[in-house]
CSV table of N, CA and C in Angstrom, one decimal:
chain,number,residue,atom,x,y,z
A,1,UNK,N,0.8,-1.2,0.0
A,1,UNK,CA,0.0,0.0,0.0
A,1,UNK,C,0.9,1.3,0.0
A,2,UNK,N,2.0,1.2,0.8
A,2,UNK,CA,2.9,2.3,0.8
A,2,UNK,C,3.5,2.6,-0.6
A,3,UNK,N,3.8,1.5,-1.3
A,3,UNK,CA,4.3,1.7,-2.6
A,3,UNK,C,3.4,2.4,-3.6
A,4,UNK,N,2.1,2.1,-3.5
A,4,UNK,CA,1.1,2.7,-4.4
A,4,UNK,C,1.0,4.2,-4.0
A,5,UNK,N,1.0,4.5,-2.7
A,5,UNK,CA,0.9,5.9,-2.3
A,5,UNK,C,2.1,6.7,-2.8
A,6,UNK,N,3.3,6.0,-2.7
A,6,UNK,CA,4.5,6.7,-3.1
A,6,UNK,C,4.6,6.9,-4.6
A,7,UNK,N,4.1,5.9,-5.3
A,7,UNK,CA,4.1,6.0,-6.8
A,7,UNK,C,3.1,7.1,-7.2
A,8,UNK,N,1.9,7.2,-6.5
A,8,UNK,CA,0.9,8.2,-6.8
A,8,UNK,C,1.5,9.6,-6.5
A,9,UNK,N,2.2,9.7,-5.4
A,9,UNK,CA,2.8,11.0,-5.0
A,9,UNK,C,3.9,11.4,-6.0
A,10,UNK,N,4.7,10.4,-6.5
A,10,UNK,CA,5.7,10.8,-7.4
A,10,UNK,C,5.1,11.1,-8.8
A,11,UNK,N,4.1,10.4,-9.2
A,11,UNK,CA,3.4,10.7,-10.4
A,11,UNK,C,2.8,12.0,-10.4
A,12,UNK,N,2.1,12.4,-9.3
A,12,UNK,CA,1.5,13.7,-9.2
A,12,UNK,C,2.6,14.8,-9.2
A,13,UNK,N,3.7,14.6,-8.5
A,13,UNK,CA,4.8,15.6,-8.5
A,13,UNK,C,5.3,15.7,-9.9
A,14,UNK,N,5.5,14.6,-10.6
A,14,UNK,CA,6.0,14.6,-12.0
A,14,UNK,C,5.1,15.4,-12.9
A,15,UNK,N,3.8,15.2,-12.8
A,15,UNK,CA,2.9,15.8,-13.7
A,15,UNK,C,2.9,17.3,-13.4
A,16,UNK,N,2.9,17.7,-12.1
A,16,UNK,CA,2.9,19.1,-11.7
A,16,UNK,C,4.2,19.8,-12.3
A,17,UNK,N,5.3,19.1,-12.1
A,17,UNK,CA,6.6,19.6,-12.6
A,17,UNK,C,6.6,19.8,-14.1
A,18,UNK,N,6.0,18.7,-14.8
A,18,UNK,CA,5.9,18.8,-16.3
A,18,UNK,C,5.0,19.9,-16.8
A,19,UNK,N,3.9,20.1,-16.1
A,19,UNK,CA,3.0,21.2,-16.4
A,19,UNK,C,3.7,22.5,-16.2
A,20,UNK,N,4.4,22.7,-15.1
A,20,UNK,CA,5.1,23.9,-14.9
A,20,UNK,C,6.2,24.2,-16.0
A,21,UNK,N,6.8,23.2,-16.4
A,21,UNK,CA,7.8,23.4,-17.5
A,21,UNK,C,7.1,23.8,-18.8
A,22,UNK,N,6.0,23.2,-19.1
A,22,UNK,CA,5.2,23.6,-20.3
A,22,UNK,C,4.7,25.0,-20.2
A,23,UNK,N,4.4,25.5,-19.1
A,23,UNK,CA,3.9,26.8,-18.9
A,23,UNK,C,5.0,27.8,-19.3
A,24,UNK,N,6.2,27.4,-19.2
A,24,UNK,CA,7.3,28.3,-19.6
A,24,UNK,C,7.8,28.0,-21.0
A,25,UNK,N,7.0,27.5,-21.9
A,25,UNK,CA,7.3,27.2,-23.2
A,25,UNK,C,7.7,28.5,-24.0
A,26,UNK,N,8.8,28.3,-24.8
A,26,UNK,CA,9.3,29.4,-25.6
A,26,UNK,C,8.7,29.3,-27.0
A,27,UNK,N,8.2,30.5,-27.4
A,27,UNK,CA,7.6,30.5,-28.7
A,27,UNK,C,8.3,31.6,-29.5
A,28,UNK,N,8.7,31.2,-30.7
A,28,UNK,CA,9.4,32.1,-31.7
A,28,UNK,C,8.4,32.6,-32.7
A,29,UNK,N,8.7,33.7,-33.3
A,29,UNK,CA,7.8,34.2,-34.4
A,29,UNK,C,8.7,34.9,-35.4
A,30,UNK,N,8.1,34.9,-36.6
A,30,UNK,CA,8.8,35.5,-37.8
A,30,UNK,C,7.9,36.5,-38.5
A,31,UNK,N,8.5,37.5,-39.0
A,31,UNK,CA,7.7,38.4,-39.9
A,31,UNK,C,8.0,37.9,-41.3
A,32,UNK,N,7.0,37.1,-41.8
A,32,UNK,CA,7.1,36.4,-43.1
A,32,UNK,C,7.4,37.4,-44.3
A,33,UNK,N,6.7,38.5,-44.2
A,33,UNK,CA,6.8,39.5,-45.3
A,33,UNK,C,8.3,40.0,-45.4
A,34,UNK,N,8.8,40.3,-44.2
A,34,UNK,CA,10.2,40.8,-44.1
A,34,UNK,C,11.2,39.7,-44.6
A,35,UNK,N,10.9,38.5,-44.3
A,35,UNK,CA,11.7,37.4,-44.8
A,35,UNK,C,11.7,37.3,-46.3
A,36,UNK,N,10.5,37.5,-46.9
A,36,UNK,CA,10.4,37.4,-48.3
A,36,UNK,C,11.1,38.6,-49.0
A,37,UNK,N,11.1,39.8,-48.4
A,37,UNK,CA,11.7,41.0,-48.9
A,37,UNK,C,13.2,40.8,-48.8
A,38,UNK,N,13.8,40.1,-47.9
A,38,UNK,CA,15.2,39.9,-47.7
A,38,UNK,C,15.8,38.6,-48.2
A,39,UNK,N,15.0,37.8,-48.8
A,39,UNK,CA,15.4,36.5,-49.3
A,39,UNK,C,15.6,36.5,-50.8
A,40,UNK,N,16.9,36.5,-51.3
A,40,UNK,CA,17.1,36.6,-52.7
A,40,UNK,C,16.3,35.6,-53.6
A,41,UNK,N,16.1,34.4,-53.2
A,41,UNK,CA,15.4,33.4,-54.0
A,41,UNK,C,13.9,33.9,-54.1
A,42,UNK,N,13.4,34.5,-53.1
A,42,UNK,CA,12.0,35.0,-53.2
A,42,UNK,C,11.9,36.2,-54.1
A,43,UNK,N,12.9,37.0,-54.1
A,43,UNK,CA,12.9,38.2,-55.0
A,43,UNK,C,13.1,37.7,-56.4
A,44,UNK,N,13.9,36.7,-56.6
A,44,UNK,CA,14.1,36.1,-58.0
A,44,UNK,C,12.8,35.5,-58.5
A,45,UNK,N,12.0,34.8,-57.6
A,45,UNK,CA,10.8,34.2,-58.0
A,45,UNK,C,9.8,35.3,-58.4
A,46,UNK,N,9.8,36.4,-57.7
A,46,UNK,CA,8.9,37.5,-58.0
A,46,UNK,C,9.2,38.1,-59.4
A,47,UNK,N,10.5,38.2,-59.7
A,47,UNK,CA,10.9,38.7,-61.0
A,47,UNK,C,10.5,37.8,-62.1
A,48,UNK,N,10.6,36.5,-61.9
A,48,UNK,CA,10.2,35.5,-62.9
A,48,UNK,C,8.7,35.6,-63.1
A,49,UNK,N,7.9,35.7,-62.1
A,49,UNK,CA,6.4,35.8,-62.2
A,49,UNK,C,6.1,37.1,-62.9
A,50,UNK,N,6.7,38.2,-62.6
A,50,UNK,CA,6.5,39.5,-63.2
A,50,UNK,C,6.8,39.4,-64.7
A,51,UNK,N,7.9,38.7,-65.0
A,51,UNK,CA,8.3,38.6,-66.4
A,51,UNK,C,7.2,37.8,-67.2
A,52,UNK,N,6.7,36.8,-66.6
A,52,UNK,CA,5.7,36.0,-67.2
A,52,UNK,C,4.4,36.8,-67.4
A,53,UNK,N,4.1,37.7,-66.5
A,53,UNK,CA,2.9,38.6,-66.6
A,53,UNK,C,3.1,39.5,-67.7
A,54,UNK,N,4.3,40.1,-67.8
A,54,UNK,CA,4.6,41.0,-68.9
A,54,UNK,C,4.5,40.3,-70.3
A,55,UNK,N,5.0,39.1,-70.3
A,55,UNK,CA,4.9,38.3,-71.5
A,55,UNK,C,3.5,38.1,-72.0
A,56,UNK,N,2.6,37.9,-71.0
A,56,UNK,CA,1.2,37.7,-71.4
A,56,UNK,C,0.6,39.0,-71.9
A,57,UNK,N,1.0,40.1,-71.2
A,57,UNK,CA,0.5,41.5,-71.6
A,57,UNK,C,0.9,41.8,-73.1
A,58,UNK,N,2.2,41.5,-73.3
A,58,UNK,CA,2.7,41.7,-74.7
A,58,UNK,C,2.0,40.8,-75.7
A,59,UNK,N,1.8,39.6,-75.3
A,59,UNK,CA,1.0,38.7,-76.2
A,59,UNK,C,-0.3,39.3,-76.6
A,60,UNK,N,-1.0,39.9,-75.6
A,60,UNK,CA,-2.3,40.5,-75.9
A,60,UNK,C,-2.2,41.7,-76.8
A,61,UNK,N,-1.2,42.5,-76.6
A,61,UNK,CA,-1.0,43.7,-77.4
A,61,UNK,C,-0.8,43.2,-78.9
A,62,UNK,N,0.1,42.2,-79.0
A,62,UNK,CA,0.4,41.7,-80.4
A,62,UNK,C,-0.9,41.1,-81.0
A,63,UNK,N,-1.7,40.4,-80.3
A,63,UNK,CA,-2.9,39.8,-80.8
A,63,UNK,C,-3.9,40.9,-81.2
A,64,UNK,N,-3.9,41.9,-80.4
A,64,UNK,CA,-4.9,43.0,-80.7
A,64,UNK,C,-4.5,43.7,-82.1
A,65,UNK,N,-3.2,43.9,-82.3
A,65,UNK,CA,-2.8,44.4,-83.6
A,65,UNK,C,-3.2,43.5,-84.8
A,66,UNK,N,-3.0,42.2,-84.6
A,66,UNK,CA,-3.3,41.2,-85.6
A,66,UNK,C,-4.8,41.2,-85.8
A,67,UNK,N,-5.6,41.3,-84.8
A,67,UNK,CA,-7.1,41.3,-84.9
A,67,UNK,C,-7.5,42.5,-85.8
A,68,UNK,N,-6.9,43.6,-85.6
A,68,UNK,CA,-7.4,44.8,-86.3
A,68,UNK,C,-7.1,44.6,-87.8
A,69,UNK,N,-6.2,43.8,-88.2
A,69,UNK,CA,-5.8,43.6,-89.6
A,69,UNK,C,-6.8,42.6,-90.3
A,70,UNK,N,-7.6,41.9,-89.5
A,70,UNK,CA,-8.5,40.9,-90.2
A,70,UNK,C,-9.7,41.6,-90.8
A,71,UNK,N,-10.1,41.1,-91.9
A,71,UNK,CA,-11.2,41.8,-92.7
A,71,UNK,C,-12.5,41.1,-92.6
A,72,UNK,N,-12.7,39.9,-92.4
A,72,UNK,CA,-14.0,39.2,-92.4
A,72,UNK,C,-14.4,38.8,-90.9
A,73,UNK,N,-15.7,38.8,-90.7
A,73,UNK,CA,-16.2,38.4,-89.4
A,73,UNK,C,-15.8,36.9,-89.0
A,74,UNK,N,-15.7,36.0,-90.0
A,74,UNK,CA,-15.4,34.7,-89.8
A,74,UNK,C,-13.9,34.5,-89.3
A,75,UNK,N,-13.0,35.3,-90.0
A,75,UNK,CA,-11.6,35.3,-89.6
A,75,UNK,C,-11.5,35.9,-88.2
A,76,UNK,N,-12.2,36.9,-87.9
A,76,UNK,CA,-12.2,37.5,-86.6
A,76,UNK,C,-12.6,36.5,-85.5
A,77,UNK,N,-13.7,35.8,-85.8
A,77,UNK,CA,-14.3,34.8,-84.8
A,77,UNK,C,-13.3,33.7,-84.6
A,78,UNK,N,-12.7,33.2,-85.6
A,78,UNK,CA,-11.7,32.1,-85.5
A,78,UNK,C,-10.4,32.6,-84.8
A,79,UNK,N,-10.0,33.8,-85.1
A,79,UNK,CA,-8.9,34.4,-84.4
A,79,UNK,C,-9.2,34.6,-82.9
A,80,UNK,N,-10.4,35.0,-82.6
A,80,UNK,CA,-10.8,35.2,-81.1
A,80,UNK,C,-10.7,33.9,-80.4
A,81,UNK,N,-11.3,32.8,-81.0
A,81,UNK,CA,-11.3,31.5,-80.4
A,81,UNK,C,-9.8,31.0,-80.2
A,82,UNK,N,-9.0,31.1,-81.2
A,82,UNK,CA,-7.6,30.7,-81.1
A,82,UNK,C,-6.9,31.5,-80.0
A,83,UNK,N,-7.1,32.8,-80.0
A,83,UNK,CA,-6.4,33.7,-79.1
A,83,UNK,C,-6.8,33.3,-77.6
A,84,UNK,N,-8.1,33.1,-77.5
A,84,UNK,CA,-8.6,32.7,-76.1
A,84,UNK,C,-8.0,31.5,-75.6
A,85,UNK,N,-7.8,30.5,-76.5
A,85,UNK,CA,-7.2,29.2,-76.1
A,85,UNK,C,-5.7,29.4,-75.7
A,86,UNK,N,-5.0,30.2,-76.5
A,86,UNK,CA,-3.6,30.5,-76.3
A,86,UNK,C,-3.5,31.3,-75.0
A,87,UNK,N,-4.3,32.2,-74.8
A,87,UNK,CA,-4.3,33.1,-73.6
A,87,UNK,C,-4.5,32.2,-72.3
A,88,UNK,N,-5.5,31.3,-72.4
A,88,UNK,CA,-5.8,30.4,-71.3
A,88,UNK,C,-4.6,29.6,-70.9
A,89,UNK,N,-3.9,29.0,-71.9
A,89,UNK,CA,-2.8,28.2,-71.7
A,89,UNK,C,-1.6,29.0,-71.1
A,90,UNK,N,-1.4,30.2,-71.5
A,90,UNK,CA,-0.4,31.0,-71.0
A,90,UNK,C,-0.7,31.4,-69.5
A,91,UNK,N,-2.0,31.7,-69.3
A,91,UNK,CA,-2.3,32.1,-67.9
A,91,UNK,C,-2.2,30.9,-66.9
A,92,UNK,N,-2.6,29.7,-67.4
A,92,UNK,CA,-2.5,28.5,-66.6
A,92,UNK,C,-1.0,28.2,-66.3
A,93,UNK,N,-0.1,28.4,-67.3
A,93,UNK,CA,1.3,28.2,-67.0
A,93,UNK,C,1.8,29.2,-66.0
A,94,UNK,N,1.4,30.5,-66.1
A,94,UNK,CA,1.8,31.5,-65.2
A,94,UNK,C,1.3,31.2,-63.8
A,95,UNK,N,0.1,30.7,-63.6
A,95,UNK,CA,-0.5,30.4,-62.3
A,95,UNK,C,0.3,29.2,-61.7
A,96,UNK,N,0.6,28.2,-62.6
A,96,UNK,CA,1.4,27.1,-62.1
A,96,UNK,C,2.8,27.5,-61.6
A,97,UNK,N,3.4,28.3,-62.4
A,97,UNK,CA,4.7,28.9,-62.0
A,97,UNK,C,4.6,29.6,-60.7
A,98,UNK,N,3.6,30.4,-60.5
A,98,UNK,CA,3.4,31.2,-59.3
A,98,UNK,C,3.2,30.3,-58.1
A,99,UNK,N,2.3,29.3,-58.3
A,99,UNK,CA,2.1,28.3,-57.2
A,99,UNK,C,3.3,27.5,-56.8
A,100,UNK,N,4.0,27.1,-57.9
A,100,UNK,CA,5.2,26.3,-57.6
A,100,UNK,C,6.3,27.1,-56.9
A,101,UNK,N,6.5,28.3,-57.3
A,101,UNK,CA,7.4,29.2,-56.6
A,101,UNK,C,7.0,29.5,-55.2
A,102,UNK,N,5.7,29.8,-54.9
A,102,UNK,CA,5.3,30.1,-53.6
A,102,UNK,C,5.5,28.9,-52.7
A,103,UNK,N,5.1,27.7,-53.2
A,103,UNK,CA,5.3,26.5,-52.4
A,103,UNK,C,6.8,26.2,-52.1
A,104,UNK,N,7.6,26.4,-53.1
A,104,UNK,CA,9.1,26.2,-52.9
A,104,UNK,C,9.6,27.2,-51.9
A,105,UNK,N,9.3,28.5,-52.0
A,105,UNK,CA,9.8,29.5,-51.0
A,105,UNK,C,9.2,29.2,-49.6
A,106,UNK,N,8.0,28.9,-49.5
A,106,UNK,CA,7.4,28.6,-48.2
A,106,UNK,C,8.1,27.4,-47.5
A,107,UNK,N,8.3,26.4,-48.3
A,107,UNK,CA,9.0,25.2,-47.8
A,107,UNK,C,10.4,25.5,-47.3
A,108,UNK,N,11.1,26.4,-48.0
A,108,UNK,CA,12.5,26.8,-47.6
A,108,UNK,C,12.4,27.6,-46.3
A,109,UNK,N,11.5,28.5,-46.3
A,109,UNK,CA,11.3,29.3,-45.0
A,109,UNK,C,10.9,28.4,-43.9
A,110,UNK,N,10.0,27.5,-44.1
A,110,UNK,CA,9.7,26.6,-43.0
A,110,UNK,C,10.8,25.7,-42.5
A,111,UNK,N,11.6,25.2,-43.4
A,111,UNK,CA,12.8,24.4,-43.1
A,111,UNK,C,13.8,25.3,-42.3
A,112,UNK,N,14.0,26.5,-42.7
A,112,UNK,CA,14.9,27.4,-42.0
A,112,UNK,C,14.4,27.7,-40.6
A,113,UNK,N,13.1,27.9,-40.5
A,113,UNK,CA,12.5,28.2,-39.2
A,113,UNK,C,12.5,27.0,-38.3
A,114,UNK,N,12.3,25.8,-38.8
A,114,UNK,CA,12.5,24.6,-38.0
A,114,UNK,C,13.9,24.4,-37.5
A,115,UNK,N,14.9,24.7,-38.3
A,115,UNK,CA,16.2,24.6,-37.9
A,115,UNK,C,16.5,25.6,-36.8
A,116,UNK,N,16.1,26.8,-36.9
A,116,UNK,CA,16.3,27.8,-35.9
A,116,UNK,C,15.5,27.4,-34.6
A,117,UNK,N,14.3,26.9,-34.8
A,117,UNK,CA,13.5,26.4,-33.6
A,117,UNK,C,14.3,25.4,-32.8
A,118,UNK,N,15.0,24.5,-33.5
A,118,UNK,CA,15.7,23.5,-32.8
A,118,UNK,C,16.9,24.1,-32.1
A,119,UNK,N,17.7,24.9,-32.8
A,119,UNK,CA,18.9,25.5,-32.2
A,119,UNK,C,18.6,26.5,-31.1
A,120,UNK,N,17.5,27.2,-31.2
A,120,UNK,CA,17.1,28.1,-30.1
A,120,UNK,C,16.2,27.5,-29.0
A,121,UNK,N,16.0,26.2,-29.2
A,121,UNK,CA,15.2,25.4,-28.2
A,121,UNK,C,13.8,26.0,-28.0
A,122,UNK,N,13.2,26.3,-29.1
A,122,UNK,CA,11.8,26.8,-29.1
A,122,UNK,C,10.8,25.7,-29.2
A,123,UNK,N,9.6,25.9,-28.7
A,123,UNK,CA,8.6,24.9,-28.8
A,123,UNK,C,7.7,25.1,-30.1
A,124,UNK,N,7.7,26.3,-30.6
A,124,UNK,CA,6.9,26.6,-31.8
A,124,UNK,C,7.4,27.9,-32.4
A,125,UNK,N,7.1,28.0,-33.7
A,125,UNK,CA,7.3,29.2,-34.4
A,125,UNK,C,6.0,29.7,-35.1
A,126,UNK,N,5.6,30.9,-34.8
A,126,UNK,CA,4.4,31.4,-35.4
A,126,UNK,C,4.7,32.6,-36.3
A,127,UNK,N,3.7,33.1,-36.9
A,127,UNK,CA,3.7,34.3,-37.7
A,127,UNK,C,3.6,35.5,-36.7
A,128,UNK,N,4.3,36.6,-37.0
A,128,UNK,CA,4.3,37.7,-36.0
A,128,UNK,C,2.9,38.3,-36.0
A,129,UNK,N,2.0,38.0,-37.0
A,129,UNK,CA,0.6,38.5,-37.0
A,129,UNK,C,-0.2,37.8,-35.9
A,130,UNK,N,0.2,36.7,-35.5
A,130,UNK,CA,-0.5,35.9,-34.5
A,130,UNK,C,-0.1,36.2,-33.1
A,131,UNK,N,1.1,36.6,-32.9
A,131,UNK,CA,1.6,36.9,-31.5
A,131,UNK,C,1.2,38.3,-31.1
A,132,UNK,N,0.5,38.4,-30.0
A,132,UNK,CA,0.1,39.6,-29.4
A,132,UNK,C,1.1,40.2,-28.5
A,133,UNK,N,1.6,39.4,-27.6
A,133,UNK,CA,2.6,39.8,-26.6
A,133,UNK,C,3.5,38.6,-26.3
A,134,UNK,N,4.8,38.9,-26.2
A,134,UNK,CA,5.8,37.9,-25.8
A,134,UNK,C,6.4,37.2,-27.0
A,135,UNK,N,7.1,36.1,-26.8
A,135,UNK,CA,7.7,35.4,-27.8
A,135,UNK,C,9.1,35.9,-28.2
A,136,UNK,N,9.8,35.2,-29.0
A,136,UNK,CA,11.1,35.6,-29.5
A,136,UNK,C,11.1,35.8,-31.0
A,137,UNK,N,11.5,37.0,-31.4
A,137,UNK,CA,11.6,37.3,-32.8
A,137,UNK,C,12.8,36.7,-33.4
A,138,UNK,N,12.5,35.7,-34.4
A,138,UNK,CA,13.7,35.0,-35.0
A,138,UNK,C,13.7,35.4,-36.5
A,139,UNK,N,13.1,36.4,-36.9
A,139,UNK,CA,13.1,36.8,-38.3
A,139,UNK,C,14.5,37.0,-38.9
A,140,UNK,N,15.3,37.7,-38.2
A,140,UNK,CA,16.7,37.9,-38.7
A,140,UNK,C,17.5,36.6,-38.8
A,141,UNK,N,17.3,35.7,-37.8
A,141,UNK,CA,18.0,34.4,-37.8
A,141,UNK,C,17.5,33.6,-39.0
A,142,UNK,N,16.2,33.6,-39.3
A,142,UNK,CA,15.7,32.9,-40.5
A,142,UNK,C,16.3,33.5,-41.8
A,143,UNK,N,16.3,34.8,-41.9
A,143,UNK,CA,16.9,35.4,-43.1
A,143,UNK,C,18.3,35.0,-43.3
A,144,UNK,N,19.1,35.1,-42.2
A,144,UNK,CA,20.5,34.7,-42.3
A,144,UNK,C,20.6,33.2,-42.7
A,145,UNK,N,19.8,32.4,-42.1
A,145,UNK,CA,19.8,30.9,-42.5
A,145,UNK,C,19.5,30.7,-44.0
A,146,UNK,N,18.5,31.4,-44.5
A,146,UNK,CA,18.1,31.3,-45.9
A,146,UNK,C,19.2,31.8,-46.8
A,147,UNK,N,19.9,32.9,-46.4
A,147,UNK,CA,20.9,33.4,-47.3
A,147,UNK,C,22.1,32.5,-47.3
A,148,UNK,N,22.3,31.7,-46.2
A,148,UNK,CA,23.4,30.8,-46.1
A,148,UNK,C,23.2,29.5,-46.9
A,149,UNK,N,21.9,29.2,-47.3
A,149,UNK,CA,21.6,28.0,-48.0
A,149,UNK,C,22.2,27.9,-49.3
């Protein structure tokens, strides 16, 4: 009987101590926008997406010129259909590029944040938009980690 009471007492003490340790959990946070602004790969991705957007705009300007030179309604209708299909394909390619780049950058930022979380012995890393008070700002550490990759 004494053993059971002793085990119960030790278990209770252990749970209390464990709960107290969890109450002191360290949370890190990052300013994701600042990370993107200071991460060369993210800036390069933005340039690639902007170039693709400009390419689509130039495509439309060229097609508009071609459209004006057509003389029959049937030619114009066929040209409109063909242009619509080409435009749709170009837009889908641009959206795919944008999605791929966003996913790639997010994964890299998450991996850097996870690495910093381990080295700084943090329990979690949040966006700075979520943190109201407290926490440790690891934005600069994440930027440095990403630049070193």
